mmCIF file of C-alpha atoms in Angstrom:
data_model
loop_
_atom_site.group_PDB
_atom_site.id
_atom_site.type_symbol
_atom_site.label_atom_id
_atom_site.label_comp_id
_atom_site.label_asym_id
_atom_site.label_seq_id
_atom_site.Cartn_x
_atom_site.Cartn_y
_atom_site.Cartn_z
ATOM 1 C CA MET L 1 -11.313 20.154 6.657
ATOM 2 C CA ASP L 2 -9.182 23.034 7.962
ATOM 3 C CA SER L 3 -6.772 24.754 5.624
ATOM 4 C CA ASP L 4 -3.662 23.335 7.338
ATOM 5 C CA SER L 5 -4.932 19.802 6.695
ATOM 6 C CA GLU L 6 -5.752 20.697 3.090
ATOM 7 C CA GLN L 7 -2.216 21.936 2.532
ATOM 8 C CA THR L 8 -0.791 18.819 4.199
ATOM 9 C CA LEU L 9 -2.840 16.627 1.858
ATOM 10 C CA ALA L 10 -1.791 18.522 -1.270
ATOM 11 C CA ARG L 11 1.864 18.273 -0.224
ATOM 12 C CA LEU L 12 1.536 14.561 0.611
ATOM 13 C CA ILE L 13 0.277 13.761 -2.890
ATOM 14 C CA ARG L 14 2.860 15.939 -4.609
ATOM 15 C CA ASP L 15 5.828 14.704 -2.569
ATOM 16 C CA THR L 16 5.154 10.952 -2.793
ATOM 17 C CA ARG L 17 6.392 9.092 -5.872
ATOM 18 C CA ILE L 18 5.558 5.540 -4.832
ATOM 19 C CA THR L 19 2.155 4.264 -3.777
ATOM 20 C CA ALA L 20 0.318 1.010 -3.207
ATOM 21 C CA LEU L 21 -2.217 0.015 -5.852
ATOM 22 C CA GLY L 22 -5.005 -2.265 -4.689
ATOM 23 C CA THR L 23 -6.976 -4.409 -7.111
ATOM 24 C CA THR L 24 -9.195 -7.448 -6.649
ATOM 25 C CA HIS L 25 -8.114 -10.876 -7.837
ATOM 26 C CA ASP L 26 -10.779 -13.594 -7.676
ATOM 27 C CA GLY L 27 -12.516 -11.507 -5.027
ATOM 28 C CA LYS L 28 -9.369 -11.187 -2.924
ATOM 29 C CA PRO L 29 -7.287 -8.040 -2.475
ATOM 30 C CA ASN L 30 -4.030 -7.803 -4.431
ATOM 31 C CA LEU L 31 -1.434 -5.098 -3.830
ATOM 32 C CA ALA L 32 1.365 -3.838 -6.037
ATOM 33 C CA MET L 33 3.797 -0.954 -5.824
ATOM 34 C CA VAL L 34 3.340 1.670 -8.533
ATOM 35 C CA ALA L 35 4.924 4.990 -9.437
ATOM 36 C CA LEU L 36 2.171 7.606 -9.415
ATOM 37 C CA ALA L 37 1.750 10.642 -11.670
ATOM 38 C CA PHE L 38 -1.262 12.959 -11.792
ATOM 39 C CA GLU L 39 -2.909 15.959 -13.389
ATOM 40 C CA ASP L 40 -1.933 19.249 -11.747
ATOM 41 C CA ASP L 41 -5.506 19.593 -10.492
ATOM 42 C CA PHE L 42 -5.604 16.027 -9.034
ATOM 43 C CA SER L 43 -8.567 15.227 -11.294
ATOM 44 C CA ALA L 44 -6.838 12.074 -12.568
ATOM 45 C CA PHE L 45 -3.932 9.839 -11.548
ATOM 46 C CA TYR L 46 -1.723 7.875 -13.942
ATOM 47 C CA ILE L 47 0.251 4.672 -13.687
ATOM 48 C CA HIS L 48 2.395 2.862 -16.266
ATOM 49 C CA VAL L 49 2.252 -0.895 -15.834
ATOM 50 C CA SER L 50 3.282 -4.061 -17.587
ATOM 51 C CA ARG L 51 0.642 -5.866 -19.573
ATOM 52 C CA LEU L 52 1.814 -9.045 -17.848
ATOM 53 C CA GLY L 53 1.322 -7.804 -14.287
ATOM 54 C CA LYS L 54 -1.318 -9.464 -12.132
ATOM 55 C CA HIS L 55 -2.659 -5.986 -11.243
ATOM 56 C CA THR L 56 -3.142 -5.279 -14.961
ATOM 57 C CA THR L 57 -5.229 -8.375 -15.580
ATOM 58 C CA ASP L 58 -7.103 -7.569 -12.357
ATOM 59 C CA MET L 59 -7.959 -4.064 -13.639
ATOM 60 C CA GLU L 60 -9.075 -5.496 -16.974
ATOM 61 C CA LYS L 61 -11.613 -7.654 -15.124
ATOM 62 C CA ASN L 62 -12.621 -5.171 -12.409
ATOM 63 C CA PRO L 63 -11.791 -1.468 -12.839
ATOM 64 C CA HIS L 64 -12.347 -0.610 -9.163
ATOM 65 C CA VAL L 65 -8.975 0.218 -7.623
ATOM 66 C CA SER L 66 -7.606 1.900 -4.545
ATOM 67 C CA LEU L 67 -4.376 3.849 -4.034
ATOM 68 C CA LEU L 68 -2.613 4.472 -0.747
ATOM 69 C CA VAL L 69 -0.277 7.445 -0.483
ATOM 70 C CA THR L 70 1.710 7.356 2.766
ATOM 71 C CA GLU L 71 4.084 9.891 4.255
ATOM 72 C CA ALA L 72 7.648 8.574 4.429
ATOM 73 C CA ASP L 73 8.470 6.981 7.783
ATOM 74 C CA ASP L 74 10.827 9.430 9.454
ATOM 75 C CA GLY L 75 11.553 7.128 12.378
ATOM 76 C CA ARG L 76 9.268 8.980 14.822
ATOM 77 C CA ALA L 77 8.283 7.151 18.004
ATOM 78 C CA ASP L 78 4.719 6.495 16.844
ATOM 79 C CA PRO L 79 4.424 5.719 13.127
ATOM 80 C CA GLN L 80 0.609 5.659 13.430
ATOM 81 C CA THR L 81 0.734 9.446 13.327
ATOM 82 C CA LEU L 82 2.106 9.483 9.762
ATOM 83 C CA VAL L 83 -0.346 11.133 7.393
ATOM 84 C CA ARG L 84 -1.846 9.122 4.548
ATOM 85 C CA VAL L 85 -4.631 9.222 2.035
ATOM 86 C CA SER L 86 -6.454 6.347 0.384
ATOM 87 C CA ILE L 87 -8.101 7.136 -2.921
ATOM 88 C CA GLN L 88 -10.838 5.005 -4.479
ATOM 89 C CA GLY L 89 -11.097 5.172 -8.226
ATOM 90 C CA MET L 90 -11.926 3.636 -11.557
ATOM 91 C CA ALA L 91 -9.065 2.492 -13.778
ATOM 92 C CA GLU L 92 -9.116 2.670 -17.543
ATOM 93 C CA MET L 93 -6.334 1.888 -20.020
ATOM 94 C CA ILE L 94 -5.309 4.765 -22.277
ATOM 95 C CA ARG L 95 -4.852 3.511 -25.833
ATOM 96 C CA ARG L 96 -1.798 4.710 -27.729
ATOM 97 C CA SER L 97 -4.146 5.996 -30.384
ATOM 98 C CA ALA L 98 -6.086 8.112 -27.877
ATOM 99 C CA LEU L 99 -5.951 11.870 -28.455
ATOM 100 C CA ASP L 100 -4.734 12.524 -24.909
ATOM 101 C CA TYR L 101 -2.072 9.781 -24.861
ATOM 102 C CA PRO L 102 0.804 12.223 -25.618
ATOM 103 C CA HIS L 103 -0.445 14.588 -22.882
ATOM 104 C CA VAL L 104 -0.497 11.808 -20.282
ATOM 105 C CA GLN L 105 2.839 10.378 -21.429
ATOM 106 C CA ASP L 106 4.324 13.846 -21.045
ATOM 107 C CA ILE L 107 2.982 14.178 -17.489
ATOM 108 C CA TYR L 108 4.334 10.734 -16.599
ATOM 109 C CA LEU L 109 7.788 11.258 -18.111
ATOM 110 C CA LYS L 110 8.212 14.679 -16.510
ATOM 111 C CA ARG L 111 7.830 12.937 -13.148
ATOM 112 C CA PHE L 112 9.619 9.696 -14.059
ATOM 113 C CA PRO L 113 12.116 10.407 -16.865
ATOM 114 C CA GLU L 114 13.841 7.046 -16.328
ATOM 115 C CA ALA L 115 10.690 5.314 -17.567
ATOM 116 C CA GLU L 116 11.254 6.583 -21.098
ATOM 117 C CA GLN L 117 12.711 3.336 -22.403
ATOM 118 C CA LEU L 118 9.650 1.424 -21.155
ATOM 119 C CA PHE L 119 7.476 3.483 -23.489
ATOM 120 C CA SER L 120 9.336 2.044 -26.449
ATOM 121 C CA LEU L 121 8.487 -1.495 -25.363
ATOM 122 C CA GLY L 122 5.127 -2.837 -26.436
ATOM 123 C CA ASP L 123 4.153 -4.381 -23.152
ATOM 124 C CA PHE L 124 3.717 -1.362 -20.898
ATOM 125 C CA ASN L 125 0.533 0.672 -20.818
ATOM 126 C CA LEU L 126 -0.638 3.909 -19.285
ATOM 127 C CA TRP L 127 -3.755 3.697 -17.141
ATOM 128 C CA ARG L 128 -5.910 6.554 -15.889
ATOM 129 C CA ILE L 129 -7.373 6.311 -12.391
ATOM 130 C CA SER L 130 -10.343 8.650 -11.977
ATOM 131 C CA PRO L 131 -10.964 9.251 -8.279
ATOM 132 C CA THR L 132 -14.436 8.525 -6.928
ATOM 133 C CA GLY L 133 -13.676 9.210 -3.266
ATOM 134 C CA GLY L 134 -11.066 8.938 -0.591
ATOM 135 C CA ARG L 135 -10.153 9.148 3.052
ATOM 136 C CA PHE L 136 -7.417 11.363 4.432
ATOM 137 C CA VAL L 137 -5.952 10.514 7.824
ATOM 138 C CA ALA L 138 -4.201 13.625 9.089
ATOM 139 C CA GLY L 139 -3.148 12.029 12.380
ATOM 140 C CA PHE L 140 -4.552 9.987 15.213
ATOM 141 C CA GLY L 141 -8.318 10.525 15.355
ATOM 142 C CA ARG L 142 -8.263 13.124 12.587
ATOM 143 C CA ALA L 143 -9.746 11.627 9.440
ATOM 144 C CA PHE L 144 -11.734 13.161 6.611
ATOM 145 C CA ASN L 145 -13.781 11.618 3.823
ATOM 146 C CA LEU L 146 -13.013 13.107 0.424
ATOM 147 C CA VAL L 147 -15.085 13.621 -2.687
ATOM 148 C CA PRO L 148 -13.248 14.091 -6.006
ATOM 149 C CA GLU L 149 -14.082 17.818 -5.955
ATOM 150 C CA ALA L 150 -12.191 18.137 -2.654
ATOM 151 C CA LEU L 151 -9.024 16.819 -4.337
ATOM 152 C CA VAL L 152 -9.404 19.345 -7.147
ATOM 153 C CA LYS L 153 -9.964 22.118 -4.625
ATOM 154 C CA ILE L 154 -6.831 21.362 -2.593
ATOM 155 C CA SER L 155 -4.699 21.123 -5.745
ATOM 156 C CA THR L 156 -4.717 24.915 -5.928
ATOM 157 C CA LEU L 157 -3.052 25.216 -2.495
ATOM 158 C CA MET S 1 15.856 -17.311 -5.222
ATOM 159 C CA ASP S 2 19.540 -16.520 -4.740
ATOM 160 C CA SER S 3 20.856 -15.900 -1.249
ATOM 161 C CA ASP S 4 21.448 -12.170 -1.815
ATOM 162 C CA SER S 5 17.771 -11.750 -2.715
ATOM 163 C CA GLU S 6 16.749 -13.795 0.315
ATOM 164 C CA GLN S 7 18.763 -11.531 2.597
ATOM 165 C CA THR S 8 17.329 -8.447 0.919
ATOM 166 C CA LEU S 9 13.803 -9.748 1.522
ATOM 167 C CA ALA S 10 14.463 -10.565 5.193
ATOM 168 C CA ARG S 11 15.932 -7.095 5.732
ATOM 169 C CA LEU S 12 13.042 -5.413 3.894
ATOM 170 C CA ILE S 13 10.477 -7.011 6.215
ATOM 171 C CA ARG S 14 12.497 -6.299 9.367
ATOM 172 C CA ASP S 15 13.325 -2.691 8.487
ATOM 173 C CA THR S 16 9.842 -1.551 7.424
ATOM 174 C CA ARG S 17 7.417 -0.442 10.138
ATOM 175 C CA ILE S 18 4.578 0.818 7.970
ATOM 176 C CA THR S 19 2.763 -1.189 5.297
ATOM 177 C CA ALA S 20 -0.361 -1.055 3.195
ATOM 178 C CA LEU S 21 -3.181 -3.411 4.182
ATOM 179 C CA GLY S 22 -5.565 -4.371 1.421
ATOM 180 C CA THR S 23 -9.066 -5.657 2.143
ATOM 181 C CA THR S 24 -12.193 -5.968 0.029
ATOM 182 C CA HIS S 25 -15.197 -3.753 0.627
ATOM 183 C CA ASP S 26 -18.344 -4.675 -1.325
ATOM 184 C CA GLY S 27 -16.070 -6.426 -3.818
ATOM 185 C CA LYS S 28 -13.847 -3.366 -4.257
ATOM 186 C CA PRO S 29 -10.292 -2.987 -2.964
ATOM 187 C CA ASN S 30 -9.804 -0.879 0.161
ATOM 188 C CA LEU S 31 -6.375 0.186 1.406
ATOM 189 C CA ALA S 32 -5.269 1.373 4.828
ATOM 190 C CA MET S 33 -1.910 2.118 6.409
ATOM 191 C CA VAL S 34 -0.989 -0.204 9.252
ATOM 192 C CA ALA S 35 1.979 -0.673 11.567
ATOM 193 C CA LEU S 36 3.245 -4.226 11.080
ATOM 194 C CA ALA S 37 4.721 -6.604 13.671
ATOM 195 C CA PHE S 38 5.594 -10.262 13.129
ATOM 196 C CA GLU S 39 6.888 -13.470 14.617
ATOM 197 C CA ASP S 40 10.668 -13.776 14.455
ATOM 198 C CA ASP S 41 10.253 -16.616 11.967
ATOM 199 C CA PHE S 42 7.834 -14.633 9.719
ATOM 200 C CA SER S 43 5.190 -17.358 10.256
ATOM 201 C CA ALA S 44 2.617 -14.741 11.270
ATOM 202 C CA PHE S 45 2.146 -10.970 10.994
ATOM 203 C CA TYR S 46 0.260 -8.807 13.479
ATOM 204 C CA ILE S 47 -1.671 -5.569 13.233
ATOM 205 C CA HIS S 48 -3.530 -3.582 15.896
ATOM 206 C CA VAL S 49 -6.558 -1.816 14.496
ATOM 207 C CA SER S 50 -9.605 0.092 15.629
ATOM 208 C CA ARG S 51 -12.861 -1.797 15.788
ATOM 209 C CA LEU S 52 -14.419 1.141 13.945
ATOM 210 C CA GLY S 53 -12.042 1.058 10.970
ATOM 211 C CA LYS S 54 -13.458 0.185 7.567
ATOM 212 C CA HIS S 55 -10.628 -2.342 7.126
ATOM 213 C CA THR S 56 -11.732 -4.067 10.359
ATOM 214 C CA THR S 57 -15.320 -4.522 9.229
ATOM 215 C CA ASP S 58 -13.942 -5.641 5.842
ATOM 216 C CA MET S 59 -11.823 -8.350 7.516
ATOM 217 C CA GLU S 60 -14.798 -9.494 9.580
ATOM 218 C CA LYS S 61 -16.717 -10.121 6.360
ATOM 219 C CA ASN S 62 -13.845 -11.430 4.230
ATOM 220 C CA PRO S 63 -10.617 -12.588 5.903
ATOM 221 C CA HIS S 64 -8.556 -12.513 2.693
ATOM 222 C CA VAL S 65 -6.059 -9.653 2.972
ATOM 223 C CA SER S 66 -2.881 -8.489 1.298
ATOM 224 C CA LEU S 67 0.067 -6.553 2.706
ATOM 225 C CA LEU S 68 2.574 -4.512 0.734
ATOM 226 C CA VAL S 69 5.978 -3.875 2.254
ATOM 227 C CA THR S 70 7.933 -1.313 0.228
ATOM 228 C CA GLU S 71 11.506 -0.115 0.563
ATOM 229 C CA ALA S 72 11.685 3.553 1.557
ATOM 230 C CA ASP S 73 12.022 5.876 -1.442
ATOM 231 C CA ASP S 74 15.601 7.145 -1.273
ATOM 232 C CA GLY S 75 15.125 9.609 -4.124
ATOM 233 C CA ARG S 76 16.902 7.447 -6.719
ATOM 234 C CA ALA S 77 16.357 8.307 -10.378
ATOM 235 C CA ASP S 78 14.109 5.304 -11.035
ATOM 236 C CA PRO S 79 11.800 4.445 -8.103
ATOM 237 C CA GLN S 80 10.555 1.352 -9.973
ATOM 238 C CA THR S 81 13.761 -0.359 -8.840
ATOM 239 C CA LEU S 82 12.769 -0.159 -5.160
ATOM 240 C CA VAL S 83 12.334 -3.621 -3.677
ATOM 241 C CA ARG S 84 8.943 -4.659 -2.348
ATOM 242 C CA VAL S 85 7.021 -7.723 -1.301
ATOM 243 C CA SER S 86 3.286 -8.332 -1.358
ATOM 244 C CA ILE S 87 2.013 -10.955 1.043
ATOM 245 C CA GLN S 88 -1.355 -12.654 0.703
ATOM 246 C CA GLY S 89 -2.865 -13.932 3.904
ATOM 247 C CA MET S 90 -5.834 -14.778 6.060
ATOM 248 C CA ALA S 91 -6.739 -12.399 8.882
ATOM 249 C CA GLU S 92 -8.170 -13.513 12.194
ATOM 250 C CA MET S 93 -8.910 -11.447 15.296
ATOM 251 C CA ILE S 94 -7.061 -12.531 18.431
ATOM 252 C CA ARG S 95 -9.435 -12.485 21.392
ATOM 253 C CA ARG S 96 -8.175 -10.960 24.632
ATOM 254 C CA SER S 97 -9.005 -14.248 26.307
ATOM 255 C CA ALA S 98 -6.835 -16.238 23.878
ATOM 256 C CA LEU S 99 -3.856 -18.020 25.408
ATOM 257 C CA ASP S 100 -1.412 -16.401 23.009
ATOM 258 C CA TYR S 101 -2.787 -12.844 23.348
ATOM 259 C CA PRO S 102 -0.070 -11.775 25.840
ATOM 260 C CA HIS S 103 2.644 -13.209 23.557
ATOM 261 C CA VAL S 104 1.360 -11.280 20.554
ATOM 262 C CA GLN S 105 0.817 -8.091 22.558
ATOM 263 C CA ASP S 106 4.413 -8.379 23.753
ATOM 264 C CA ILE S 107 5.705 -8.725 20.170
ATOM 265 C CA TYR S 108 3.628 -5.750 19.075
ATOM 266 C CA LEU S 109 4.629 -3.469 21.942
ATOM 267 C CA LYS S 110 8.326 -4.299 21.616
ATOM 268 C CA ARG S 111 8.131 -2.933 18.100
ATOM 269 C CA PHE S 112 5.625 -0.123 18.772
ATOM 270 C CA PRO S 113 5.913 0.905 22.443
ATOM 271 C CA GLU S 114 3.895 4.070 21.822
ATOM 272 C CA ALA S 115 0.840 1.915 21.136
ATOM 273 C CA GLU S 116 0.625 0.862 24.788
ATOM 274 C CA GLN S 117 -2.163 3.284 25.662
ATOM 275 C CA LEU S 118 -4.288 1.942 22.803
ATOM 276 C CA PHE S 119 -4.268 -1.478 24.472
ATOM 277 C CA SER S 120 -6.068 0.016 27.467
ATOM 278 C CA LEU S 121 -8.879 1.247 25.229
ATOM 279 C CA GLY S 122 -11.614 -1.226 24.424
ATOM 280 C CA ASP S 123 -11.894 -0.469 20.748
ATOM 281 C CA PHE S 124 -8.561 -1.678 19.395
ATOM 282 C CA ASN S 125 -7.902 -5.303 18.536
ATOM 283 C CA LEU S 126 -4.942 -7.416 17.550
ATOM 284 C CA TRP S 127 -5.302 -9.389 14.339
ATOM 285 C CA ARG S 128 -3.112 -12.216 13.093
ATOM 286 C CA ILE S 129 -2.358 -12.424 9.385
ATOM 287 C CA SER S 130 -1.251 -15.911 8.404
ATOM 288 C CA PRO S 131 0.588 -15.779 5.068
ATOM 289 C CA THR S 132 -0.658 -17.980 2.255
ATOM 290 C CA GLY S 133 1.717 -16.710 -0.427
ATOM 291 C CA GLY S 134 3.493 -13.694 -1.748
ATOM 292 C CA ARG S 135 5.488 -12.065 -4.474
ATOM 293 C CA PHE S 136 8.859 -10.449 -3.974
ATOM 294 C CA VAL S 137 10.061 -7.929 -6.547
ATOM 295 C CA ALA S 138 13.803 -7.585 -6.108
ATOM 296 C CA GLY S 139 14.180 -5.088 -8.951
ATOM 297 C CA PHE S 140 13.163 -4.573 -12.534
ATOM 298 C CA GLY S 141 12.373 -7.957 -14.093
ATOM 299 C CA ARG S 142 13.454 -9.862 -10.962
ATOM 300 C CA ALA S 143 10.363 -11.228 -9.236
ATOM 301 C CA PHE S 144 9.810 -14.356 -7.187
ATOM 302 C CA ASN S 145 6.647 -16.083 -6.021
ATOM 303 C CA LEU S 146 6.753 -17.035 -2.360
ATOM 304 C CA VAL S 147 5.188 -19.842 -0.372
ATOM 305 C CA PRO S 148 4.825 -19.378 3.409
ATOM 306 C CA GLU S 149 7.703 -21.811 3.992
ATOM 307 C CA ALA S 150 9.998 -19.524 1.991
ATOM 308 C CA LEU S 151 9.275 -16.671 4.418
ATOM 309 C CA VAL S 152 10.113 -18.916 7.369
ATOM 310 C CA LYS S 153 13.309 -20.034 5.662
ATOM 311 C CA ILE S 154 14.580 -16.509 4.993
ATOM 312 C CA SER S 155 13.794 -15.424 8.572
ATOM 313 C CA THR S 156 16.921 -17.257 9.700
ATOM 314 C CA LEU S 157 19.152 -15.087 7.481
#
């Protein structure tokens, strides 16, 4: 991937607050909107979801998830040229007793301060999504497969 | 669902050009960005995708799909309040020889005129997604399950 595309990808992830989360439900795809936080080096992504959500029970049964980060539609003539990245990953709930829970909560609340009150409720949990791969579409006919190390590499741009 | 929420849902679908498409790939969720067209009465949704796309081969193996239509992020303090609807459906390729192919192509090109040149290539196909259900999140703690008839009903608003 050329360095312009790498910078575009890093900016896309940093500038997008809302993403689609894909899980499987009885073998069928299930999508939900989630607010997305992440480590500075893109080595892990974090979501904060209700224990009652269908996507939560899906992740408890099958940790394979996918995220889709899409550039905001700016009304251009051809929306197919918007850049986007899909990230495959494994989801794992972070227990409140975990040593890194405060670190992750801090990352999440720096990005989404309005979520603070949800942390005082018992029925929301932080989940870590560890990327296993991805595909970045930088425009029509320009697509790149990603390994997790590629995400870490572009995070320094 | 109250009539304000119904109108919000109808507007959300009409105003959003770009959605997430969820398929299953070897039992794992796979997400792609697609441009979304639809019948005026929301009885069917249409996408136009490359034969080579992973989501296309996924749909050939398992027609269960999910779409996520999300309100554009306007930078508000709490993005979790953005409205969104996930639609479950069954995907089916529309053959070029099908009687309704010209009707669907017309719907698609009215919404996405820039896609015209892709129709002259052999490797893009129209797919119909027939909704089987959905879930509309109208804000924090305000969510509604949808049957296909509910989508048709709100299309008149």
